[in-house]
mmCIF file of C-alpha atoms (C1' of nucleotides) in Angstrom:
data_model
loop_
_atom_site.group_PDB
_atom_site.id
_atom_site.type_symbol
_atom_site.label_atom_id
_atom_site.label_comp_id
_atom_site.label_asym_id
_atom_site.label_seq_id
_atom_site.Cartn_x
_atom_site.Cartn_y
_atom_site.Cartn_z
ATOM 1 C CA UNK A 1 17.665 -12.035 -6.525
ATOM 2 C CA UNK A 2 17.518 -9.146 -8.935
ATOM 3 C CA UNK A 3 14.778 -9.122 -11.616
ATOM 4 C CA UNK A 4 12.019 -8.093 -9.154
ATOM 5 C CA UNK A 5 9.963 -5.018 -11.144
ATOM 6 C CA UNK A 6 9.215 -2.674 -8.976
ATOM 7 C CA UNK A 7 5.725 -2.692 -7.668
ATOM 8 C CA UNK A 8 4.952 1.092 -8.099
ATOM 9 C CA UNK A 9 5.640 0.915 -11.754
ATOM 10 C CA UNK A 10 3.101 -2.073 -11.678
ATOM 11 C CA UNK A 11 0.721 -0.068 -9.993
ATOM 12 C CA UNK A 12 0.913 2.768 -12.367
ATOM 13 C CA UNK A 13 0.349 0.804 -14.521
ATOM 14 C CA UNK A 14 -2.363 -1.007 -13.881
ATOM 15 C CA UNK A 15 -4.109 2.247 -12.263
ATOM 16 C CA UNK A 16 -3.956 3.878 -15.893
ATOM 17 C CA UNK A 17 -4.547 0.979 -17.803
ATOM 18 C CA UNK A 18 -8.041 0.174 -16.055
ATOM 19 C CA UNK A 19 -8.848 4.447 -16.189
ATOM 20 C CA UNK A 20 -8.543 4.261 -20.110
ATOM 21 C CA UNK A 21 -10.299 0.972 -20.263
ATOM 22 C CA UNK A 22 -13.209 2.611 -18.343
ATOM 23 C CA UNK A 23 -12.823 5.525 -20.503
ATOM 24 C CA UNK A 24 -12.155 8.191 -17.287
ATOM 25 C CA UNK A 25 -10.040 11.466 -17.060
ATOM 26 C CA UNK A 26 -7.597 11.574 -14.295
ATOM 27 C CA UNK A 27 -10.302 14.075 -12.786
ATOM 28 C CA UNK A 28 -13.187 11.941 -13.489
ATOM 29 C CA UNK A 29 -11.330 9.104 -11.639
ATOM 30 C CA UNK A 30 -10.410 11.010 -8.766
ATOM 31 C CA UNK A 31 -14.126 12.248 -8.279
ATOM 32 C CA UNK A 32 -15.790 8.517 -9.088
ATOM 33 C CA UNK A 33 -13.585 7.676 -6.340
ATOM 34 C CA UNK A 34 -14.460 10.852 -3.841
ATOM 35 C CA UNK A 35 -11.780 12.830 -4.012
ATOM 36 C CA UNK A 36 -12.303 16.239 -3.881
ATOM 37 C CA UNK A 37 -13.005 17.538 -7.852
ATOM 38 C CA UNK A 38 -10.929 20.597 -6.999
ATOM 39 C CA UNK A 39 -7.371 18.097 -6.598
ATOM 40 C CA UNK A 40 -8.794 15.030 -8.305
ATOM 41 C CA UNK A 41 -6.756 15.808 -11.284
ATOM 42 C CA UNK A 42 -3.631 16.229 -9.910
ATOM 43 C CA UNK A 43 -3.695 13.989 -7.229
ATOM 44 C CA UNK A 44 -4.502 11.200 -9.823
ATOM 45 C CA UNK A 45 -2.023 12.360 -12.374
ATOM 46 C CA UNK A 46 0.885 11.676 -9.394
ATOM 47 C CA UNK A 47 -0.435 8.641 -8.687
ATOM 48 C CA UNK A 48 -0.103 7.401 -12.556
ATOM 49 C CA UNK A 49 3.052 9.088 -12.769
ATOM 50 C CA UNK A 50 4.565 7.569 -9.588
ATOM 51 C CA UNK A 51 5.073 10.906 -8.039
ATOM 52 C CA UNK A 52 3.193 9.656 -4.859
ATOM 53 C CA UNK A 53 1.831 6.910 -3.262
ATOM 54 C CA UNK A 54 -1.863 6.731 -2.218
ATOM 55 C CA UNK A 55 -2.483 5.620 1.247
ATOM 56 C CA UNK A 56 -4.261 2.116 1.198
ATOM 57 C CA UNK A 57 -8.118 3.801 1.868
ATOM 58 C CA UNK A 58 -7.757 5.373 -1.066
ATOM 59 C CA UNK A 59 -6.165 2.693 -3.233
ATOM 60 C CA UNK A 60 -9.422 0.487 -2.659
ATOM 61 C CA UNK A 61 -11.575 3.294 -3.659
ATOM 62 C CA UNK A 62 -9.419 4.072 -6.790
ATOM 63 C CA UNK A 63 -10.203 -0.029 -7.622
ATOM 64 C CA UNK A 64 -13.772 0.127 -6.677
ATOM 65 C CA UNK A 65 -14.380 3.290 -8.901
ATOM 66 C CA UNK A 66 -12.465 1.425 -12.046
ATOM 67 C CA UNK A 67 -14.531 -2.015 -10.902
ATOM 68 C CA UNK A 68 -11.185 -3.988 -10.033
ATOM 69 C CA UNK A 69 -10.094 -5.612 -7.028
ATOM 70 C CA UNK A 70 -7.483 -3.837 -4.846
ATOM 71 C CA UNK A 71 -5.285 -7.002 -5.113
ATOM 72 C CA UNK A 72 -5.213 -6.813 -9.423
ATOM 73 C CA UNK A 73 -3.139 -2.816 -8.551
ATOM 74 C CA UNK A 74 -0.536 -4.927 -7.172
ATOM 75 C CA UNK A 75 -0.262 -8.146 -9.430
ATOM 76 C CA UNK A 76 3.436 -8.215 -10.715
ATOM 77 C CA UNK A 77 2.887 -11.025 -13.295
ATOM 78 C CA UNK A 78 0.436 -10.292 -16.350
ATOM 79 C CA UNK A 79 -1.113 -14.230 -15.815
ATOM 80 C CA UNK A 80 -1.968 -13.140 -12.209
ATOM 81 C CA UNK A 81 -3.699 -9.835 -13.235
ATOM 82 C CA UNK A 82 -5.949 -11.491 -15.507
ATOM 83 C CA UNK A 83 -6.643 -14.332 -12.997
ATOM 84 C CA UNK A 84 -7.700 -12.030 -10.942
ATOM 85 C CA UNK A 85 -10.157 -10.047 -13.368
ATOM 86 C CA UNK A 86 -11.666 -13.574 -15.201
ATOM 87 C CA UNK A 87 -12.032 -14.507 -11.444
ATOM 88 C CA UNK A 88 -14.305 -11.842 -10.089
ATOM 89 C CA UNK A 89 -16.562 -12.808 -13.040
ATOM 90 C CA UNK A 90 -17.625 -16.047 -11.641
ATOM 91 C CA UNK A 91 -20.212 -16.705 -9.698
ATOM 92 C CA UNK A 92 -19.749 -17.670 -5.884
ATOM 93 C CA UNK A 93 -20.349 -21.612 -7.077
ATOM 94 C CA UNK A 94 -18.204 -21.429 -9.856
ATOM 95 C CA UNK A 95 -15.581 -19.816 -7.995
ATOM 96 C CA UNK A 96 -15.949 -22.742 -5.280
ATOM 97 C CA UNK A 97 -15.683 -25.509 -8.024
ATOM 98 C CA UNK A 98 -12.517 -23.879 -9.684
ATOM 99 C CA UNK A 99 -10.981 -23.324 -6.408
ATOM 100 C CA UNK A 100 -11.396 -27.119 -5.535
ATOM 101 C CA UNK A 101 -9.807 -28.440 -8.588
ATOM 102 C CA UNK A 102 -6.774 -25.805 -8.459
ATOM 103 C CA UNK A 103 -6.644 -26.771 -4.594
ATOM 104 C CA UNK A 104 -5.756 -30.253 -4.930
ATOM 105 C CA UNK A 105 -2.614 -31.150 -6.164
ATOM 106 C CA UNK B 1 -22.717 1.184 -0.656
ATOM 107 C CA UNK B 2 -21.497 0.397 2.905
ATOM 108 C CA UNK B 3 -20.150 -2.878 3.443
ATOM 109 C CA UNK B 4 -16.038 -2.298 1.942
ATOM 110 C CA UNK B 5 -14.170 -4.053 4.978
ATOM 111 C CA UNK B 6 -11.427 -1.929 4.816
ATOM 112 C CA UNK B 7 -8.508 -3.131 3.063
ATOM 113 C CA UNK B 8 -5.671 -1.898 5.718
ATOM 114 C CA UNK B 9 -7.647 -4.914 8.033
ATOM 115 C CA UNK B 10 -7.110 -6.668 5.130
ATOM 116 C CA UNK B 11 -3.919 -6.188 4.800
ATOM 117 C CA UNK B 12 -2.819 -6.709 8.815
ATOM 118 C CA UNK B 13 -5.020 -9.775 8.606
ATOM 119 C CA UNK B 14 -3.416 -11.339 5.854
ATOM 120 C CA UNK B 15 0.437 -10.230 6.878
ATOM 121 C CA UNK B 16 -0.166 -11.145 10.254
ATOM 122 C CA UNK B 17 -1.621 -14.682 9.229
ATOM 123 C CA UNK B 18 1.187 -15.480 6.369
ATOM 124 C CA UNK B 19 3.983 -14.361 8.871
ATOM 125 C CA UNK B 20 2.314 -17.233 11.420
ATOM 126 C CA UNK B 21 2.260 -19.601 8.656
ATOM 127 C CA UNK B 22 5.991 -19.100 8.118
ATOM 128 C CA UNK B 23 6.436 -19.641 11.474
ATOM 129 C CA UNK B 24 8.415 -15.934 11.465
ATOM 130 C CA UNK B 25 8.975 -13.528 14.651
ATOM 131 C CA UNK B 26 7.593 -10.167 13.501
ATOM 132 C CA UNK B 27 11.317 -9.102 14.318
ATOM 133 C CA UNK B 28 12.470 -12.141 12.312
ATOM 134 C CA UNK B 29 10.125 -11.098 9.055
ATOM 135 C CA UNK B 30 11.349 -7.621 9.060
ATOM 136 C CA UNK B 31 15.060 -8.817 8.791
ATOM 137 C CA UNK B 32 13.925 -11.289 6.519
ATOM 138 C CA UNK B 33 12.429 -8.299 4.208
ATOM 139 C CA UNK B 34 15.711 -6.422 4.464
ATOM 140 C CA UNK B 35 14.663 -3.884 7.447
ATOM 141 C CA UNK B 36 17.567 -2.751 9.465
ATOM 142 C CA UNK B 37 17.424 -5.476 12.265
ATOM 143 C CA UNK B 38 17.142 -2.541 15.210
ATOM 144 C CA UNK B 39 13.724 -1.645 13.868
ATOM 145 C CA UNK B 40 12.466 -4.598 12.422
ATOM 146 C CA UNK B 41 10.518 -5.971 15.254
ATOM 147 C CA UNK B 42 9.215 -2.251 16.430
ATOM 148 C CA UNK B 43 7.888 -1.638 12.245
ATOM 149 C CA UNK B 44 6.107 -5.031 11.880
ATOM 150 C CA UNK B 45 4.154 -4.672 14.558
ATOM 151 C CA UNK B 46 3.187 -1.252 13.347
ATOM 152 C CA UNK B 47 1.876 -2.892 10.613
ATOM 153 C CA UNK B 48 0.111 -5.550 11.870
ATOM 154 C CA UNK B 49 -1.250 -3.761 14.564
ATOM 155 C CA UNK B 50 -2.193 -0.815 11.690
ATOM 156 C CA UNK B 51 -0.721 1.703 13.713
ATOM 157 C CA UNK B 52 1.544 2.580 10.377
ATOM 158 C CA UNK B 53 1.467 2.028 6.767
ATOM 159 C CA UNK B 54 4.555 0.741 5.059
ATOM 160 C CA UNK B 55 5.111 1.881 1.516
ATOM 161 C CA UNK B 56 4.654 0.120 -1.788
ATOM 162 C CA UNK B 57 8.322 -0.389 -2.060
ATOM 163 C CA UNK B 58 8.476 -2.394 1.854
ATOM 164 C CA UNK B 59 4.641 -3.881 1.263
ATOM 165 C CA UNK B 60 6.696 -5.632 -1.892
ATOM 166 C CA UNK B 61 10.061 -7.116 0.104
ATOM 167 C CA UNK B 62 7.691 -8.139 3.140
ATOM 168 C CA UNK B 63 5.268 -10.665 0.544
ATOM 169 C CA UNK B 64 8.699 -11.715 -0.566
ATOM 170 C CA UNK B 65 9.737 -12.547 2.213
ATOM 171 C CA UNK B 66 6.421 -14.479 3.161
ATOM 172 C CA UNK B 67 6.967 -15.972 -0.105
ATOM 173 C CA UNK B 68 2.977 -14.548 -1.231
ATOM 174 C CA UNK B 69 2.650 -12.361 -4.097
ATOM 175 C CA UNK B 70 2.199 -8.345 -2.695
ATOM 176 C CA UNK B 71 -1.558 -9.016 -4.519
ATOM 177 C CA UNK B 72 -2.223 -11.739 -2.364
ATOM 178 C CA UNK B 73 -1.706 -9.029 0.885
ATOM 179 C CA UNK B 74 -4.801 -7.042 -0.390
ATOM 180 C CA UNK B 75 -7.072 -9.295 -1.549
ATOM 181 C CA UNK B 76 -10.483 -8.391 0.522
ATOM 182 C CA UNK B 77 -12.530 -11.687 -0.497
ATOM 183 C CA UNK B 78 -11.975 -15.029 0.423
ATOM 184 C CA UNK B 79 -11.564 -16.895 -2.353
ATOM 185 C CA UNK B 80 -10.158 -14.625 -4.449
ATOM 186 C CA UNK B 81 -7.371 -14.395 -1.968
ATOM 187 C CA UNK B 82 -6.770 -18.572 -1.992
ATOM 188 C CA UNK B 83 -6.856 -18.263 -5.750
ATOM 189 C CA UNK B 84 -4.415 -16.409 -5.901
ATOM 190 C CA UNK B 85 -2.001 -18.831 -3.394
ATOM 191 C CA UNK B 86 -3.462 -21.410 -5.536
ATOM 192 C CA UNK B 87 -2.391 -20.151 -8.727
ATOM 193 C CA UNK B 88 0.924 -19.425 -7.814
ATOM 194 C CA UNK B 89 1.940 -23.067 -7.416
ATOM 195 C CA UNK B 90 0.933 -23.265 -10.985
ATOM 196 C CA UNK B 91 3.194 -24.209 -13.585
ATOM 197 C CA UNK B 92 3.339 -21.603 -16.086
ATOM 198 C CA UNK B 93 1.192 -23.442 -19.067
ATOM 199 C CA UNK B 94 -1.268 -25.065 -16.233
ATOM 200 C CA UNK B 95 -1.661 -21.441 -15.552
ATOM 201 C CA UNK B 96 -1.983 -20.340 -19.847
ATOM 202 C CA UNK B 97 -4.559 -23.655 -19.219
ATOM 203 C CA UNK B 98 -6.686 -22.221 -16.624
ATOM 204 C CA UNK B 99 -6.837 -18.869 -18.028
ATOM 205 C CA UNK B 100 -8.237 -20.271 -21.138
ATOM 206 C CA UNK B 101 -11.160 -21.906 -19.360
ATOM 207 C CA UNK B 102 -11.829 -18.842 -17.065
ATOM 208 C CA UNK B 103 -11.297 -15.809 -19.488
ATOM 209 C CA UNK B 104 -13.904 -17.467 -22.286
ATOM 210 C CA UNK B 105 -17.725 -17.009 -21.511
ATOM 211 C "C1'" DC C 1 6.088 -18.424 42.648
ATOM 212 C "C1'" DC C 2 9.844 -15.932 40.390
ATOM 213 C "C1'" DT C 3 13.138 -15.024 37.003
ATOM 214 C "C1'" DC C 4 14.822 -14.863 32.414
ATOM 215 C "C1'" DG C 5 14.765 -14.683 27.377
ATOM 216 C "C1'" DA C 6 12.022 -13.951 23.677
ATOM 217 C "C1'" DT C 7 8.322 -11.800 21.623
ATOM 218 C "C1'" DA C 8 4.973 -8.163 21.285
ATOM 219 C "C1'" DC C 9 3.979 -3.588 21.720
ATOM 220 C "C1'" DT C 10 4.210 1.948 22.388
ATOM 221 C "C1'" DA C 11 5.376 7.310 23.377
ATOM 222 C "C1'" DC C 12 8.020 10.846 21.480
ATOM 223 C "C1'" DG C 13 10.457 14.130 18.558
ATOM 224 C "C1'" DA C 14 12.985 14.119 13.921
ATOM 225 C "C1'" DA C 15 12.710 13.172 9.267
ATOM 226 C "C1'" DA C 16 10.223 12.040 5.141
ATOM 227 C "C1'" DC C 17 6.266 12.138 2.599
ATOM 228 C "C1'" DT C 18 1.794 13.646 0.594
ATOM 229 C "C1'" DC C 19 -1.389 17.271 0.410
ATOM 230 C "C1'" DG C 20 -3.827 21.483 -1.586
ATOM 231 C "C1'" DT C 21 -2.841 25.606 -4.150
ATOM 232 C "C1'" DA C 22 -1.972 27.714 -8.141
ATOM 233 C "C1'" DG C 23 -0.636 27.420 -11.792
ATOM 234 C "C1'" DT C 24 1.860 25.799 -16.928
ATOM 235 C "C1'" DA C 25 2.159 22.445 -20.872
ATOM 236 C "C1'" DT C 26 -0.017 19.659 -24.302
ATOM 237 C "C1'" DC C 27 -3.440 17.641 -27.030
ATOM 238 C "C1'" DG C 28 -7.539 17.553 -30.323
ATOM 239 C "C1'" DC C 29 -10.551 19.970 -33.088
ATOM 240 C "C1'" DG C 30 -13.275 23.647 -35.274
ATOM 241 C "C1'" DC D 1 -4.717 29.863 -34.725
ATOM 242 C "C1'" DG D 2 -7.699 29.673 -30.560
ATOM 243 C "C1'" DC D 3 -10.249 27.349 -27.232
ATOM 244 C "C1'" DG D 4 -11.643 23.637 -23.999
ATOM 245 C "C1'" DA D 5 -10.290 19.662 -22.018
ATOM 246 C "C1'" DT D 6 -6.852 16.875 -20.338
ATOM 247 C "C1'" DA D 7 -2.303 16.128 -18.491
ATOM 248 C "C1'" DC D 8 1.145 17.620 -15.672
ATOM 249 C "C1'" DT D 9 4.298 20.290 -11.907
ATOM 250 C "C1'" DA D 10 6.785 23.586 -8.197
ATOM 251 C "C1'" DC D 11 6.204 24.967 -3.668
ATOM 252 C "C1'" DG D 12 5.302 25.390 1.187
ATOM 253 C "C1'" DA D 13 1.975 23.478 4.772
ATOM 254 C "C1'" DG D 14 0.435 19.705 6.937
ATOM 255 C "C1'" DT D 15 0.528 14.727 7.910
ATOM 256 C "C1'" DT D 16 2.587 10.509 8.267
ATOM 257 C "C1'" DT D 17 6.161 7.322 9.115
ATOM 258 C "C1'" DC D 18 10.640 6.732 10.997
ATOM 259 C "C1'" DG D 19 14.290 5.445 14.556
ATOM 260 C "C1'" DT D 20 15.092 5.619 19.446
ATOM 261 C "C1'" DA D 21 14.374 3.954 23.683
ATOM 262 C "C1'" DG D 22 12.056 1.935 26.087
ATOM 263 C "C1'" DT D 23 7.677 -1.038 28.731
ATOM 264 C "C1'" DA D 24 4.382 -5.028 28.755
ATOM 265 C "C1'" DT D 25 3.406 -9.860 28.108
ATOM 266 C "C1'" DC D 26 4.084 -14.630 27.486
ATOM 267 C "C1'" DG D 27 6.136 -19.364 28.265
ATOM 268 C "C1'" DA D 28 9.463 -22.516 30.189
ATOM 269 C "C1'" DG D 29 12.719 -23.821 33.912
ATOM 270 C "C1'" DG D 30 14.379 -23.599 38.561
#
DNA sequence: CCTCGATACTACGAAACTCGTAGTATCGCG
DNA sequence: CGCGATACTACGAGTTTCGTAGTATCGAGG
């Protein structure tokens, strides 16, 4: 029952993983994603640092301005996080095909 | 730029759907997730309904106990959100498999 | 139709949290 | 060292969620 890692360190994680890979400052972050340039610094450095929690509207706006999906913030398991990356890749028919085969047991 | 279906529809979408699937009570899901059993009922529907947000922390122990991974809760698109059902039931080296075929152009 | 149990839902004030403000600390480089 | 950029933080105000205490709705049985 233990074992579970705690989702917020996940999603620090992942939040300041995908900044550096798109090469942003906490501020630039914040603004890509519309926060106010005056607190987009700080706001984003709590976020990374798990001082607070965004609210869910601005979670998906922190993934659209690092060009994830909302769901790869909250992947626990490393496999699942890059399923979800390699699968926004695809095109709407190859996502189709590889859905059917992983579909049927 | 329009066109983001918010995620916290998403999210009661998805919650509410997997709780049906279990065949859970919304009372019966928040015991299940470890709320205290005189508030269960009243905070699931808050969430479903999207009256309230529950925090990272309670958004974790509720996909538990829906047995989905907390991703899964957010994922806005379609597929991407069966995937990642689908790729749960994956055995850890069909899942090392698939990643090989999906992660190489 | 009417009641009863279970399920779904809601108003209200108290408690908990995040917010903006106004900074300080640290890092990299000339 | 000094400067600009980046990272980080204490504090009170404002917002949000919380528990309490219900009411509304639905479905089956009498």
């Amino acid at each position: 029952m233990a074992r579970k890692v705690d989702v917020r360190l996940v999603f620090q994680r992942r939040l300041k993983q995908a900044r550096l890979t798109q090469e942003l400052s906490q501020r630039d972050l914040g603004i890509n994603a519309g926060l106010d340039p005056f607190v987009a610094s700080t706001r984003i450095n709590r976020y990374e640092k798990g001082i607070h929690e965004p609210d869910m509207a601005t979670v998906a706006r922190l993934a659209a301005a690092l060009k994830v999906p909302t769901a790869y913030l909250f992947a626990e398991d490393e496999r699942l996080a890059r399923m979800i990356l390699a699968f926004e890749q695809l095109s709407a028919t190859e996502k189709d095909q590889l859905l059917k085969t992983v579909e049927n047991p």
